Coordinates of C-alpha atoms in Angstrom, one line a residue:
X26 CA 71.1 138.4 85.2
X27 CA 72.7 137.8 82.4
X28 CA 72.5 134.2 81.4
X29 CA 70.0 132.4 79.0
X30 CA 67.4 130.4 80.1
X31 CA 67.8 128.3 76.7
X32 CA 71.6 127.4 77.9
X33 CA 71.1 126.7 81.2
X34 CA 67.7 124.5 80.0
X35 CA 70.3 122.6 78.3
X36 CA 72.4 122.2 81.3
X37 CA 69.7 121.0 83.5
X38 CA 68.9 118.5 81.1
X39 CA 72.4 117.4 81.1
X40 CA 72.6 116.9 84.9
X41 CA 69.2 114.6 84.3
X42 CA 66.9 117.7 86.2
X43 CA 63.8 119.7 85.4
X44 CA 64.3 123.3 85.4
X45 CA 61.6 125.0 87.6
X46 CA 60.7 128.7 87.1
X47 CA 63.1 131.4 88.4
X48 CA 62.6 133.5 91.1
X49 CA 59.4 132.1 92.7
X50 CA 60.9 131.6 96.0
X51 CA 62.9 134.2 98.5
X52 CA 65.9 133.3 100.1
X53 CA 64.8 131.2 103.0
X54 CA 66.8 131.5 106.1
X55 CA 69.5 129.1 106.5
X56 CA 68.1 127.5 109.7
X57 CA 69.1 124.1 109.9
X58 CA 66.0 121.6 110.8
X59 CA 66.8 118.2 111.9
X60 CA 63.5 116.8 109.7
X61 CA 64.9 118.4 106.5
X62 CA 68.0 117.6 104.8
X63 CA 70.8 119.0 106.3
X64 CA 74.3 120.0 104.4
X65 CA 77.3 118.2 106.6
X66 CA 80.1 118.6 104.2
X67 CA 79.7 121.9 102.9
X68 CA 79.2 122.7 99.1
X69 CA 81.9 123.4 96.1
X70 CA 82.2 124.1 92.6
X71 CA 84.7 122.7 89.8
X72 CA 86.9 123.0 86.8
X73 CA 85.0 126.4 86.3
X74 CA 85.9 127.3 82.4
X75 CA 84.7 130.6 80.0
X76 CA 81.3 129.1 79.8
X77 CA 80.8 125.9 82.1
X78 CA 81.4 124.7 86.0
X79 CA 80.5 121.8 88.1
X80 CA 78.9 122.5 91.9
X81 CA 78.3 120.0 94.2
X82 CA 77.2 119.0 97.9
X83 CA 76.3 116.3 99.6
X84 CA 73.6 116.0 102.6
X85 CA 72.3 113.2 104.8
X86 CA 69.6 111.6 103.7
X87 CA 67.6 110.8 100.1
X88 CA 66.8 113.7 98.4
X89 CA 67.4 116.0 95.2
X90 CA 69.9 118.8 94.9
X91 CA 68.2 122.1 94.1
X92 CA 70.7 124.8 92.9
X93 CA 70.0 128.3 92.5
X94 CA 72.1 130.1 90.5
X95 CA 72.6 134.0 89.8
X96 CA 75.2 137.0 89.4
X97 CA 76.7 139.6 91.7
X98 CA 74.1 137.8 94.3
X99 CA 70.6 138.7 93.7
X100 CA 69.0 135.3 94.6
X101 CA 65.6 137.3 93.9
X102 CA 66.4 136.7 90.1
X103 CA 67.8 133.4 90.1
X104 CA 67.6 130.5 88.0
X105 CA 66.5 127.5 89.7
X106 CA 68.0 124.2 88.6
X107 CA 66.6 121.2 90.0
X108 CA 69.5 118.4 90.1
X109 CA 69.3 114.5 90.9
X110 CA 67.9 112.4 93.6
X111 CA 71.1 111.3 95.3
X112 CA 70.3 108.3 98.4
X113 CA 73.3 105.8 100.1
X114 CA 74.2 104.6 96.7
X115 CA 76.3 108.2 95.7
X116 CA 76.8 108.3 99.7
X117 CA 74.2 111.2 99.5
X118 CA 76.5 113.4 97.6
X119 CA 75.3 114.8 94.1
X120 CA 77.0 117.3 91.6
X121 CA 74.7 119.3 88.7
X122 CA 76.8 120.7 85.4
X123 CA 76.4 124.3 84.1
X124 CA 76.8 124.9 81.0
X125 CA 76.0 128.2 78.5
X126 CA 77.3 130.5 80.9
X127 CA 79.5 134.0 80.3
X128 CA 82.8 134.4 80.3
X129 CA 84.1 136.7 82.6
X130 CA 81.0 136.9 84.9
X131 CA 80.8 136.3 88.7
X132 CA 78.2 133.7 89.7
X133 CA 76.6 133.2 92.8
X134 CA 74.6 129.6 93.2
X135 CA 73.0 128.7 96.6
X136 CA 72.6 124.6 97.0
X137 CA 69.5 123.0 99.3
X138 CA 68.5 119.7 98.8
X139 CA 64.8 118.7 99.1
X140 CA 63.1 115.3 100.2
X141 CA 60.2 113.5 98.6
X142 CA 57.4 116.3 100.0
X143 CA 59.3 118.7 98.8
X144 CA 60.5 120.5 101.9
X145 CA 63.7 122.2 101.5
X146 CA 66.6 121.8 104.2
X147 CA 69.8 123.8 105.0
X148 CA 71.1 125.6 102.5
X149 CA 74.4 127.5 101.9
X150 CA 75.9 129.9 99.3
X151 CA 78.7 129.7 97.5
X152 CA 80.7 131.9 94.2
X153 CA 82.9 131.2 91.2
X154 CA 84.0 133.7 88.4
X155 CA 84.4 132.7 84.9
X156 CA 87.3 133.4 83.0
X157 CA 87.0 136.2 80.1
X158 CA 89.7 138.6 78.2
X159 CA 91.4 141.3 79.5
X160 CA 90.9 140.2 83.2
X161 CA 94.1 139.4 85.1
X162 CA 94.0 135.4 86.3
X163 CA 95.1 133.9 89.8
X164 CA 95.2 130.4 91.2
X165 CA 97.3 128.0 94.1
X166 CA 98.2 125.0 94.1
X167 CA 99.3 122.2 96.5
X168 CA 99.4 118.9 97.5
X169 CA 98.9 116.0 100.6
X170 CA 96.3 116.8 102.9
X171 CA 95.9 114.7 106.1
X172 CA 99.1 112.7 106.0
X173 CA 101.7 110.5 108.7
X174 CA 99.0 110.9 111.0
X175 CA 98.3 114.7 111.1
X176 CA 94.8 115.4 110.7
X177 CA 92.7 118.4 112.0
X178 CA 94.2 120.3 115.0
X179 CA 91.8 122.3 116.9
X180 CA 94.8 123.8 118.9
X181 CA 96.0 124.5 115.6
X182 CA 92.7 126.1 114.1
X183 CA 92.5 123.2 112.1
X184 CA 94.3 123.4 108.3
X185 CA 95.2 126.7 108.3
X186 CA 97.0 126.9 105.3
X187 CA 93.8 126.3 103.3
X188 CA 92.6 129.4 104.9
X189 CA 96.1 130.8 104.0
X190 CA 95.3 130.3 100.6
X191 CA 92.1 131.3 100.6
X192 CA 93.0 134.8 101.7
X193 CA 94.9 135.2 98.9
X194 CA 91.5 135.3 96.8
X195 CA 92.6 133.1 94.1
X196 CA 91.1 132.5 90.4
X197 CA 90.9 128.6 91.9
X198 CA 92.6 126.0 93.8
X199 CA 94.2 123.4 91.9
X200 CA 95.0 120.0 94.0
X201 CA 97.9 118.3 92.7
X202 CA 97.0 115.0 94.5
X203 CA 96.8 112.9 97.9
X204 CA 93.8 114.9 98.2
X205 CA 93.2 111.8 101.3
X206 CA 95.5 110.0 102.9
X207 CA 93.9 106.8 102.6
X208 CA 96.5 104.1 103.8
X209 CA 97.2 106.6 107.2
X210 CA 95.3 106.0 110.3
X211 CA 94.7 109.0 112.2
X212 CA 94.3 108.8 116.1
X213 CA 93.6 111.0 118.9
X214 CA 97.6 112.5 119.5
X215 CA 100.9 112.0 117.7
X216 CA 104.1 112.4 119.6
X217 CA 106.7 114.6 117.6
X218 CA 109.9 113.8 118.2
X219 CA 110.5 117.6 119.8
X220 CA 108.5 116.2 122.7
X221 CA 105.2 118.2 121.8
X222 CA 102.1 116.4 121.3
X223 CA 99.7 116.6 118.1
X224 CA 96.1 116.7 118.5
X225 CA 93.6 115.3 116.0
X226 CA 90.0 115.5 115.6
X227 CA 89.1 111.9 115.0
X228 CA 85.6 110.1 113.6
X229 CA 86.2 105.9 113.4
X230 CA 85.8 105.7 109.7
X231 CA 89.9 107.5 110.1
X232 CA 91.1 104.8 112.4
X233 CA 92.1 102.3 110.4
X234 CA 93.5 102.1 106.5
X235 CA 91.0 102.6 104.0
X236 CA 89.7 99.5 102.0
X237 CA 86.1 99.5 102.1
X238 CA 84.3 102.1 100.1
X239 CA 82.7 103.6 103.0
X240 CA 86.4 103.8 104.4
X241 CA 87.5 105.5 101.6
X242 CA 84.2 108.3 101.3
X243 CA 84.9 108.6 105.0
X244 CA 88.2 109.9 104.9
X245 CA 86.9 112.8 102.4
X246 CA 84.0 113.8 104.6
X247 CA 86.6 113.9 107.2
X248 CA 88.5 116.4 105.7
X249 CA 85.2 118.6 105.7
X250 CA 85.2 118.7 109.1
X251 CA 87.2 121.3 108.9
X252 CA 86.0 125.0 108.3
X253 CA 89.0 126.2 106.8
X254 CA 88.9 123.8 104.0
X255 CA 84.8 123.9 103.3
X256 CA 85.5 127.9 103.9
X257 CA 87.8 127.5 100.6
X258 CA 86.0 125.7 98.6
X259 CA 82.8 127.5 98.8
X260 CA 84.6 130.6 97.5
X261 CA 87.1 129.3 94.9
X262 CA 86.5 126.4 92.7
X263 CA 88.6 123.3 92.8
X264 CA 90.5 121.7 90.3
X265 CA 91.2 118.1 91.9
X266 CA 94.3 115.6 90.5
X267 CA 94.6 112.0 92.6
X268 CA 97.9 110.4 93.2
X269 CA 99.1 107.2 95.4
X270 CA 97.2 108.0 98.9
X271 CA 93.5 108.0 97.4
X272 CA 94.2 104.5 97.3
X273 CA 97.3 103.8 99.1
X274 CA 101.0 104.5 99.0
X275 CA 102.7 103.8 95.7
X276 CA 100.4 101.8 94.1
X277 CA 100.4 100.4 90.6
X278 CA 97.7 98.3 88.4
X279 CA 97.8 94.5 89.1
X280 CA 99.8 95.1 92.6
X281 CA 99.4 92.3 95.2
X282 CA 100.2 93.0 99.2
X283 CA 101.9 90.2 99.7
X284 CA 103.3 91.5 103.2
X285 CA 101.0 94.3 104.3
X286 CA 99.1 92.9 107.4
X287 CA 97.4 96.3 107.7
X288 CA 94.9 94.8 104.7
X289 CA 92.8 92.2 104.5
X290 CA 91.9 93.2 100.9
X291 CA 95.2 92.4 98.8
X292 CA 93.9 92.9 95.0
X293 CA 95.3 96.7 94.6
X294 CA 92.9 96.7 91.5
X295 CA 89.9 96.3 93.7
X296 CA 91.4 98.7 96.6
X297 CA 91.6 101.3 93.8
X298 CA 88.6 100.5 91.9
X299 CA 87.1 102.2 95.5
X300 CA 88.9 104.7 96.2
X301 CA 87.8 106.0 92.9
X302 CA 84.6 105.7 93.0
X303 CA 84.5 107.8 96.5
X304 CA 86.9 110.7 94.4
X305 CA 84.4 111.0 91.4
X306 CA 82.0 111.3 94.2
X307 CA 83.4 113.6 96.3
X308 CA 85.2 115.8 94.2
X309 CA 83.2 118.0 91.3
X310 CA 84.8 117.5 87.7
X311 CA 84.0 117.5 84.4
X312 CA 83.8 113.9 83.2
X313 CA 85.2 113.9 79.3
X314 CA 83.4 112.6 77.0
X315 CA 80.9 110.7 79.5
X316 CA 84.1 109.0 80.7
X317 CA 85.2 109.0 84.1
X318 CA 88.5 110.2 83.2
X319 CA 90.9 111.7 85.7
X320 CA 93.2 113.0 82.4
X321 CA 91.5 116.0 81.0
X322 CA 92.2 119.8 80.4
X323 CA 90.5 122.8 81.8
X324 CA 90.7 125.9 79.8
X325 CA 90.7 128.8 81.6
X326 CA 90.6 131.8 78.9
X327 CA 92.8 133.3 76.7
X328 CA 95.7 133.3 79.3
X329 CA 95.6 129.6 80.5
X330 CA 95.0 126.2 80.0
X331 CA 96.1 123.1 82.5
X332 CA 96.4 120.1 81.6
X333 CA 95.9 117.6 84.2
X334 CA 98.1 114.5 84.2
X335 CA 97.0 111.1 85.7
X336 CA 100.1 109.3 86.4
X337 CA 98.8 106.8 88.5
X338 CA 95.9 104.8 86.1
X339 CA 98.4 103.7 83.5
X340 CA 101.5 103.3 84.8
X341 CA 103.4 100.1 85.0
X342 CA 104.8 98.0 88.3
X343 CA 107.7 99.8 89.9
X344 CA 111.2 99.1 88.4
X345 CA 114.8 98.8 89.2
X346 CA 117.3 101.6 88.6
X347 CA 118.9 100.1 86.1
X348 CA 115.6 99.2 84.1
X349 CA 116.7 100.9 80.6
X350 CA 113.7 100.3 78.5
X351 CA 110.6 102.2 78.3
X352 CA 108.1 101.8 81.3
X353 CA 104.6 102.9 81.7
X354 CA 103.5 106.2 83.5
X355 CA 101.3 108.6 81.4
X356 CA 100.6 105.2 78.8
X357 CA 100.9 106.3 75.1
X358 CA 97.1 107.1 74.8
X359 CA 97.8 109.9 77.7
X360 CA 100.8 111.1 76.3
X361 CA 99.8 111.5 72.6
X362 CA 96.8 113.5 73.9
X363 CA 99.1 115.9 76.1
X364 CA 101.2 116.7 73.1
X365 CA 97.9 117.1 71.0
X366 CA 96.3 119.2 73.2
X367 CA 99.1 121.0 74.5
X368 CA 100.0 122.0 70.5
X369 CA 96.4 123.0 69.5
X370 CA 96.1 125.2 72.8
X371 CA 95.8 128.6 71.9
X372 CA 96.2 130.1 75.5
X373 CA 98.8 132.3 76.6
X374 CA 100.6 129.1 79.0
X375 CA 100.0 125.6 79.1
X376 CA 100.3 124.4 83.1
X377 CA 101.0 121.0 83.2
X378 CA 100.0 119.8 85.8
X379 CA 101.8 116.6 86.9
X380 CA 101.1 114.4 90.6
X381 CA 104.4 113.8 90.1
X382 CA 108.1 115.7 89.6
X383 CA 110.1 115.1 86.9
X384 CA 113.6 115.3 87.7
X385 CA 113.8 114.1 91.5
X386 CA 113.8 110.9 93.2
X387 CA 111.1 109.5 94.8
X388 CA 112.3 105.6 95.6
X389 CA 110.1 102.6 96.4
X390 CA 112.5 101.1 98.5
X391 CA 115.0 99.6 96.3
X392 CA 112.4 100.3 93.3
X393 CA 111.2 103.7 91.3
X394 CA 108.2 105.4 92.2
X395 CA 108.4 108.6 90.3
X396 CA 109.7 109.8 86.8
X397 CA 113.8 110.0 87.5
X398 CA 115.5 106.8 88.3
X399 CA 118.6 108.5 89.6
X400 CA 121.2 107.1 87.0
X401 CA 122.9 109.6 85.0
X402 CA 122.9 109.3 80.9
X403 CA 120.1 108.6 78.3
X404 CA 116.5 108.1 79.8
X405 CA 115.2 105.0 81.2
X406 CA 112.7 103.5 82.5
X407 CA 109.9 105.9 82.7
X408 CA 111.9 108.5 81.6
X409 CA 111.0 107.6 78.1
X410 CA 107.6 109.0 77.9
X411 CA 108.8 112.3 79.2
X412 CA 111.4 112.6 77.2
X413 CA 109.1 111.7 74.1
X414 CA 106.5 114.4 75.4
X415 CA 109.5 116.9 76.5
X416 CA 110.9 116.4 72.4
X417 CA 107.2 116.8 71.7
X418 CA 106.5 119.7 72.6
X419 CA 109.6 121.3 71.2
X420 CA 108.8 119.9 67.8
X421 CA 105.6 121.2 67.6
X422 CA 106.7 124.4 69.3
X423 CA 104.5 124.3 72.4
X424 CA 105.5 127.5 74.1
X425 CA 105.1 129.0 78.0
X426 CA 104.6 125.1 79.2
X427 CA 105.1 125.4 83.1
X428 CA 105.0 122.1 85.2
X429 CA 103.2 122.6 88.7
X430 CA 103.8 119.3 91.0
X431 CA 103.8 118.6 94.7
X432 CA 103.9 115.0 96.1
X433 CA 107.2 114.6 97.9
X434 CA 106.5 117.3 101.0
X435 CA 108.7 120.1 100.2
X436 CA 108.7 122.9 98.6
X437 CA 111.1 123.9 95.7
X438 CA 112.2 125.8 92.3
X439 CA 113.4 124.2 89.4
X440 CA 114.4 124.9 85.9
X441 CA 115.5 122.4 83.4
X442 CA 117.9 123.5 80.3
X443 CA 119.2 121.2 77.3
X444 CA 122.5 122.6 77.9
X445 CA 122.9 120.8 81.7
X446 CA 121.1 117.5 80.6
X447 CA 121.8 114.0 79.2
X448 CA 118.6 114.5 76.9
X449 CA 119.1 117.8 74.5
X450 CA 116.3 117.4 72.8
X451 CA 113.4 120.3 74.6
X452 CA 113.2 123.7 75.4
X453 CA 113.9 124.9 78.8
X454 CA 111.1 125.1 81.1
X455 CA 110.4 125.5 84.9
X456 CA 109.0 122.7 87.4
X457 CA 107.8 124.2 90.5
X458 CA 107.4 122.2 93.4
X459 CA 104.4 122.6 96.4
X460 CA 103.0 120.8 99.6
X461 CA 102.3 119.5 102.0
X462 CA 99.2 121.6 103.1
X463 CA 98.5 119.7 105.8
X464 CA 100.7 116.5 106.5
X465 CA 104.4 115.9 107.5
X466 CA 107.1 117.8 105.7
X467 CA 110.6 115.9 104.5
X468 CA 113.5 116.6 101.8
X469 CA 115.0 117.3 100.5
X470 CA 115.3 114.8 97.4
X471 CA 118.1 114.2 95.0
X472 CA 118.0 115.5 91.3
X473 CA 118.5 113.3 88.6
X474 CA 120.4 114.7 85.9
X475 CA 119.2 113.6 82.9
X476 CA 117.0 116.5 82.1
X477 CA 119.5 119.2 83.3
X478 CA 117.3 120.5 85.5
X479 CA 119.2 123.2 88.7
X480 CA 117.2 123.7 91.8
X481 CA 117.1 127.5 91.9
X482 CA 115.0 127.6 95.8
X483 CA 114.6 124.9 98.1
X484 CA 112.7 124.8 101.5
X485 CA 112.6 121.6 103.3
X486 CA 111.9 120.3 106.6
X487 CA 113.9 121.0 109.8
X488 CA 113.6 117.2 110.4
X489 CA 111.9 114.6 109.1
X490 CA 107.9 114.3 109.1
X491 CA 108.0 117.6 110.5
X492 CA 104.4 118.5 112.1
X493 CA 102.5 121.1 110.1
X494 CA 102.5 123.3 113.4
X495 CA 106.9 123.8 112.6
X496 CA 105.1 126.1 109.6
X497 CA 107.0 124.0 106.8
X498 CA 103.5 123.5 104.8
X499 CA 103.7 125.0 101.7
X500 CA 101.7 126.0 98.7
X501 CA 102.2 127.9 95.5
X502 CA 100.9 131.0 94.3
X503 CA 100.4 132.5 90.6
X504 CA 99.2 135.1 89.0
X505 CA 98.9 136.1 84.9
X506 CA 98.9 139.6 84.3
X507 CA 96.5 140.1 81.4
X508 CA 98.4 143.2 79.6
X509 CA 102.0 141.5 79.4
X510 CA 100.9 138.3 80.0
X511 CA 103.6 137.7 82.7
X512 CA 103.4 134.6 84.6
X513 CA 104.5 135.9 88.5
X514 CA 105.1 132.7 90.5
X515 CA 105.6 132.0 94.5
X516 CA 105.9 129.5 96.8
X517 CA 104.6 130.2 100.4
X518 CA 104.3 128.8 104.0
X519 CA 101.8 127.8 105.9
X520 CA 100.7 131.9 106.9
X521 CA 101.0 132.8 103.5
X522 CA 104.3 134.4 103.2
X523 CA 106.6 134.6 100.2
X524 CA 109.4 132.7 100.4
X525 CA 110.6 132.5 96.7
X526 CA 108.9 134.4 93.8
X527 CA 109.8 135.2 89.8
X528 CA 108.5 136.4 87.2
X529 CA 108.3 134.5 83.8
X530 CA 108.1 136.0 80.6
X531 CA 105.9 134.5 77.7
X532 CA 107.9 133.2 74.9
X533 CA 105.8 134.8 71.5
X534 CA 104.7 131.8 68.9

């Protein structure tokens, strides 16, 4: 195996573990024995880079992780790593940090957990592959799982289209938010308005909206349920964005639900003070800078780097319209970094990932959720900080930046040129619009001009909050070919097949 004992030392030490001396124990069979822990929710791994990753798991009762970690899966030589005692507090899930590893090297890691005798309980194997030169790169990404109601189908299969994804043997899965649907009940059967009936797999901590913590944990362990979804992320590492539903729909710091009966809790700052806690628990990421910040890039070789946006955190109280002055959505902090980042990146294309799209409108009732405010002429509103970013990033000549979004249930193409737009100052670029992967499907929306943006494809629903069993789910597809460096995008349904692709060229520095 080719990995230093030194490096990962140092990454055991980080994750607050002992590393005990590889290879002393076989594989054990994966028999699962009620007096040992057990592994309910599957295992996953995280914003895998050249030479780091995050796994994680969770089981039922106290215990410490135990990973075992090798390449091209010869458990007989692997590395044990001995990860935290995890107990009710983390809801019994626990994630270990690897660091010192190779770039462009498959890994194999098998995660147990092991009570205070040191018995060791079900255990399950999962893979990643770092990123290195001269290999080609793939990924997906999506959006909204579990939403209006529609939860996991057995008549269905369950999600599908996370198995749909995972058949196309991606790189890894980036989630561009609403990875829960917390503010959405989910019961037994939903009527469609075709006259079928949806079926749902159910568990009570889903019945209700979320506003406890263990409401909000439970709504993530319900989504492991399913096997198409703990299938996924055993095999391809996750790279996980949040958006309104982790908390609830359209929220905003300082928020107050004055006329929400649904909640008893009306402080939106304590509601999503929660709902984060259970996604840093339930979701492996790297935490910058021992911050618990959502906001962060995750380099993945000399062909890509994705920035992921948190447009949520920061971001003001709705407006109007007509508000013309600057409002909050990436804050300045956010934004500055972005452009920094984005500048000094030395990959071949900058993703950008963004929970939210740019140029369409996403209303709040009479109010603005989203970026666009759907009035013609100079930005306003929070079209200030994109503009500011957008001018950015042509002053500083940030090239091959791509925005990847999902959020408002639709799928869709769209390219934004200086020469269409209110605001001149940018370089063209594409926005490319995914989801839902498992939740009802609308649109489409209206484009706001101010960016010049053309919607090249569009797929919508055939009526509104469409059931994902109409096949309208949708996720995108891309893959970097490492010789030209061509960035071949697609957007797909929920079986997998291409509905839209194109190939982008890389502009040279």
């Amino acid at each position: 195996m080719k990995l230093s004992r030194r490096q990962l030392l140092a990454a055991s030490t980080v994750a607050g573990a002992s590393l005990a001396v590889p290879g002393v124990a076989a594989a054990a069979p994966n028999v699962v024995r009620r007096d040992r822990p057990a592994l309910p929710s599957g295992i996953m791994s995280g914003d895998v880079s050249s030479n780091s990753a995050v796994v994680w798991s969770r089981t039922d009762r106290k215990a410490r992780m135990v990973v075992d970690l090798t390449s091209h899966g010869r458990f007989d030589r692997a590395v044990r790593l001995c990860g935290p005692v995890t107990g009710p507090d983390q809801d019994f899930t626990a994630q270990v940090p690897l660091k010192g590893l190779r770039p462009g090297q498959r890994y194999d890691y098998r995660i147990a957990f092991e009570d205070a005798y040191g018995r060791r309980g079900e255990s399950r194997e999962g893979s990643f592959s770092t990123p290195g030169r001269n290999r080609g790169l793939s990924f997906v990404w999506t959006g909204d799982t579990a939403g209006q109601g529609y939860g996991i189908n057995p008549d269905l299969g369950g999600m599908i289209a996370y198995k749909a994804m995972h058949d196309t043997r991606p790189d890894f899965f980036l989630h561009s938010g609403d990875n829960i649907y917390a503010d959405g009940p989910i019961a037994a059967t939903v009527a469609i308005p075709d006259g079928t009936v949806w079926k749902n797999v159910v568990t009570e901590e889903v019945s209700k909206v979320a506003e406890t913590l263990a409401e909000y944990r439970g709504r993530y362990k319900y989504n492991l349920l399913d096997h198409n979804v703990r299938d996924l992320y055993a095999d391809v590492p996750i790279v996980s964005q949040w958006d309104d539903h982790e908390t609830l729909n359209n929220w905003y710091p300082g928020e107050i639900l004055v006329d929400d009966n649904r909640y008893t809790e009306k402080r939106v700052d304590v509601l999503a003070a929660r709902a984060r806690q259970a996604f840093l628990e339930y979701l492996p990421m790297v935490h910058t800078a021992g911050r618990n910040r959502i906001y962060r890039k995750v380099s993945y070789g000399p062909l890509l780097d994705v920035f992921c946006l948190d447009m949520r955190t920061y971001r003001g109280a709705n407006p109007t319209p007509a508000t013309a002055g600057p409002v909050a959505m990436l804050s300045t902090e956010q934004a500055e970094w972005l452009v920094r980042e984005a500048a000094a990146s030395k990959a071949t294309w900058k993703v950008i990932a963004s929970d939210m799209p740019l140029g369409l409108l996403v209303p709040d009732g009479p109010l603005i959720e989203a970026v666009a405010n759907g009035v013609g002429g100079a930005p306003g509103g929070r079209e200030h900080e994109i503009a500011w970013v957008l001018s950015q990033f042509k002053k500083r000549k940030v090239r091959n930046a791509v925005w990847l979004t999902a959020d408002v249930h639709y799928c869709a193409a769209h390219h934004y040129d200086p020469s269409r737009a209110a605001f001149t100052d940018f370089d063209p670029f594409w926005e490319l619009v995914a989801g839902p992967v498992n939740a009802g499907t609308f649109g489409p929306n209206t484009l706001d001009p101010t960016f010049g943006p053309k919607a090249e494809f569009v797929k919508a629903a055939d009526f509104p909050n469409q059931p994902p069993s109409g096949g309208n789910q949708f996720f995108g597809h891309v893959e970097i070919d490492p010789r030209t460096g061509v960035f071949t995008a697609s957007l797909r349904d929920l079986f997998g097949k291409v509905l839209w692709t194109k190939d982008i060229n890389p502009a040279r520095r």
